Tab-separated table of C-alpha atoms and ligand atoms in Angstrom:
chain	number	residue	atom	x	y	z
A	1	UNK	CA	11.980	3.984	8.102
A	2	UNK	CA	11.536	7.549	7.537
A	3	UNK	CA	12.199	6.850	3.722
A	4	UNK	CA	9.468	5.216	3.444
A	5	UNK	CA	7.467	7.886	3.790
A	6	UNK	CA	9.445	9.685	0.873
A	7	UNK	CA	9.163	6.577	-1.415
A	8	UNK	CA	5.443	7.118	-0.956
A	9	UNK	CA	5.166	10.695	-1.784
A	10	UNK	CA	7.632	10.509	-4.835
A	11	UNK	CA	5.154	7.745	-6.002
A	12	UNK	CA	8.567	5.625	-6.129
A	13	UNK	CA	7.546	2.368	-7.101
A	14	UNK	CA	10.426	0.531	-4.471
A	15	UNK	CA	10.584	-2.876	-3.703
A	16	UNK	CA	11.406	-3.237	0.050
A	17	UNK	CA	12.676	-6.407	1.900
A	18	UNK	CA	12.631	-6.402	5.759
A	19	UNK	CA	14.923	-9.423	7.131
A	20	UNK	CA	12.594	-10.392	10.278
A	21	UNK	CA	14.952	-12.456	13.173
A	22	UNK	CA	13.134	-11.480	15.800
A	23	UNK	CA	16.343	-9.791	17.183
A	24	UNK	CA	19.999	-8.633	17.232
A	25	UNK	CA	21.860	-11.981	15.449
A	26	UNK	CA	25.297	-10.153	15.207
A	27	UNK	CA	24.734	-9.336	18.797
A	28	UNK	CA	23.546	-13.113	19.478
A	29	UNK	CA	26.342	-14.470	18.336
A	30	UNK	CA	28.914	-12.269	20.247
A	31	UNK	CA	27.713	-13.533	23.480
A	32	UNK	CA	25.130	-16.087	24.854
A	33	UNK	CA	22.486	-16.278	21.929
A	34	UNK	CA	19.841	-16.579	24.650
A	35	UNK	CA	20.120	-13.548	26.467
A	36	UNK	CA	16.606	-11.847	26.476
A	37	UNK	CA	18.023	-8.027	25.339
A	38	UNK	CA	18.377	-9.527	21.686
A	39	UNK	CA	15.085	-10.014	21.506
A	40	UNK	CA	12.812	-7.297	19.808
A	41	UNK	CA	9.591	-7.354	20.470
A	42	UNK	CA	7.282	-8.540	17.701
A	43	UNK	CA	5.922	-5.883	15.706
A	44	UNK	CA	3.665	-5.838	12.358
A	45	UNK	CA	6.053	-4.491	10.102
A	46	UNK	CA	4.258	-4.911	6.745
A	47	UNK	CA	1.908	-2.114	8.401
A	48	UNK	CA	4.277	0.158	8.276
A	49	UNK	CA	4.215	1.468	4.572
A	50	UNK	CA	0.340	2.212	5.272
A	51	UNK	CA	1.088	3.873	8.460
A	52	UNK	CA	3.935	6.026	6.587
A	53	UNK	CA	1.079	7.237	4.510
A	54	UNK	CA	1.702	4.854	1.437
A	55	UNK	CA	-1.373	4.000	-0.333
A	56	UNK	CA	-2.036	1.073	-2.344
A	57	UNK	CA	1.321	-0.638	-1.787
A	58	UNK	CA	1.419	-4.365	-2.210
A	59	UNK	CA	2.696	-5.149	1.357
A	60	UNK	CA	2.908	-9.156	2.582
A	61	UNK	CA	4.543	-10.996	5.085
A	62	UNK	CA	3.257	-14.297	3.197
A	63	UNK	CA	4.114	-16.595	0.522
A	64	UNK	CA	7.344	-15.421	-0.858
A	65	UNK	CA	7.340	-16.991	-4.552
A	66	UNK	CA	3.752	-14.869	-5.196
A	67	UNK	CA	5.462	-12.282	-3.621
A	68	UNK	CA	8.522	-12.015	-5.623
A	69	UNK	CA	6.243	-12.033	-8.847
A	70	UNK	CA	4.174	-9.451	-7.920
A	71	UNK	CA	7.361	-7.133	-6.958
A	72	UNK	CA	8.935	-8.610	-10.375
A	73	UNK	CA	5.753	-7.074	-12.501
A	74	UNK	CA	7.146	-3.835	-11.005
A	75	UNK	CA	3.563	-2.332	-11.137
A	76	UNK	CA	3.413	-1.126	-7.674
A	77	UNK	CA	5.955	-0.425	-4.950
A	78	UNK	CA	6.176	-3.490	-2.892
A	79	UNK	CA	7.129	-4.218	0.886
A	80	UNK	CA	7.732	-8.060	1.713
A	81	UNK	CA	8.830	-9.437	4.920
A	82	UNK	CA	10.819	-12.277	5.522
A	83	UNK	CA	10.464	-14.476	8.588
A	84	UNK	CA	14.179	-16.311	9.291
A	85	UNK	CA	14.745	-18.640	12.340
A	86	UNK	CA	15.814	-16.541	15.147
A	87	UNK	CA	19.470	-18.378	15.193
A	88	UNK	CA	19.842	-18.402	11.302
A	89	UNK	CA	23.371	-16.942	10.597
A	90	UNK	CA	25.950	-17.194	7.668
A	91	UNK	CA	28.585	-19.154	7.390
A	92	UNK	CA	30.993	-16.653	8.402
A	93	UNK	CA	29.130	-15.150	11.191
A	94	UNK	CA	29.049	-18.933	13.137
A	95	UNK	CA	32.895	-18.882	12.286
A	96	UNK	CA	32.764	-16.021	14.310
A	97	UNK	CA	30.556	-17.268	17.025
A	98	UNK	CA	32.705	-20.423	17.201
A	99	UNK	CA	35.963	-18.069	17.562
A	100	UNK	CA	34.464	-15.400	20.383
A	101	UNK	CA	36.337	-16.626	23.483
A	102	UNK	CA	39.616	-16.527	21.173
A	103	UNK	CA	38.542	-12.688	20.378
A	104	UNK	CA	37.490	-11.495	23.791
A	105	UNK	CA	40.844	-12.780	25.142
A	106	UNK	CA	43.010	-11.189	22.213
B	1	TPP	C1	22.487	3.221	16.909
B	1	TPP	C2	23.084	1.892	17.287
B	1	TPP	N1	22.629	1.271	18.393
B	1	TPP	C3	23.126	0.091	18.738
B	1	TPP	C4	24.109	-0.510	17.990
B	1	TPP	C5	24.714	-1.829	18.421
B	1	TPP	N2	24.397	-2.863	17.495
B	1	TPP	C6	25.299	-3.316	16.607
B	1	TPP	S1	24.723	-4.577	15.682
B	1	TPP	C7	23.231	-4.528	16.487
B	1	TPP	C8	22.143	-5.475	16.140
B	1	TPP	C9	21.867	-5.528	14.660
B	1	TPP	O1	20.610	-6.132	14.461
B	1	TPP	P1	19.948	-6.124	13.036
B	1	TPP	O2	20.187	-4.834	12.354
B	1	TPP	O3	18.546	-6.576	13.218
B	1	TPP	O4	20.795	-7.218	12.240
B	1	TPP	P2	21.012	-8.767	12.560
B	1	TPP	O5	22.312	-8.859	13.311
B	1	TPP	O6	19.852	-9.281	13.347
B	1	TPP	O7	21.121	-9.401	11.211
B	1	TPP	C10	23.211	-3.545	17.449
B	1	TPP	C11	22.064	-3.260	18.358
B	1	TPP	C12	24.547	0.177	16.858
B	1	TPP	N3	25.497	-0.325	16.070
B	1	TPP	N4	24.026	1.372	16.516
């Protein structure tokens, strides 16, 4: 996060994405997905770049098409947030959910 703040000064014009999950998936899907230390509490991450000192950054946790055009223009640095379903995981990481009592026993 600390880059950020370096993007900013440089007057970098970066485009960031921030994969929101609302918690630890890998870490989900080695155990039971519902324990509550997974969780992260909810934060408004497309603050941050303002907080870091970043002025007039296009920042948006909204619509993503607009938000992939504005980023496209590359006329200002842009931070966009992405909201996934908490239990959204790739193919390969359910093949290793389905698999974990196999692994822990190895
Ligand atoms: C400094 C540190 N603390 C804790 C861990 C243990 N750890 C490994 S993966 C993980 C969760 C990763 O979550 P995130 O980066 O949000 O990715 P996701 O699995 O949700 O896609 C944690 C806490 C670690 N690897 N490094």
């Amino acid at each position: 996060m600390q880059e950020i703040t370096q993007f900013g000064r440089r007057g970098l014009k970066s485009i960031i994405f921030v994969l929101n999950n609302n918690g630890y998936l890998i870490e989900r899907l080695c155990k039971d997905p519902n324990i509550a230390y997974n969780d992260v509490a909810s934060r408004n991450y497309s603050e941050i770049p303002h907080a870091l000192g970043c002025q007039d950054w296009y920042t948006t946790c909204g619509e993503l098409d607009k938000a992939m055009d504005v980023a496209g223009a590359g006329d200002v640095p842009a931070y966009i947030e992405i909201v996934t379903d908490t239990y959204a995981a790739s193919p390969l990481s359910m093949k290793l959910h389905e698999n974990i009592t196999t692994l822990y026993n190895a």
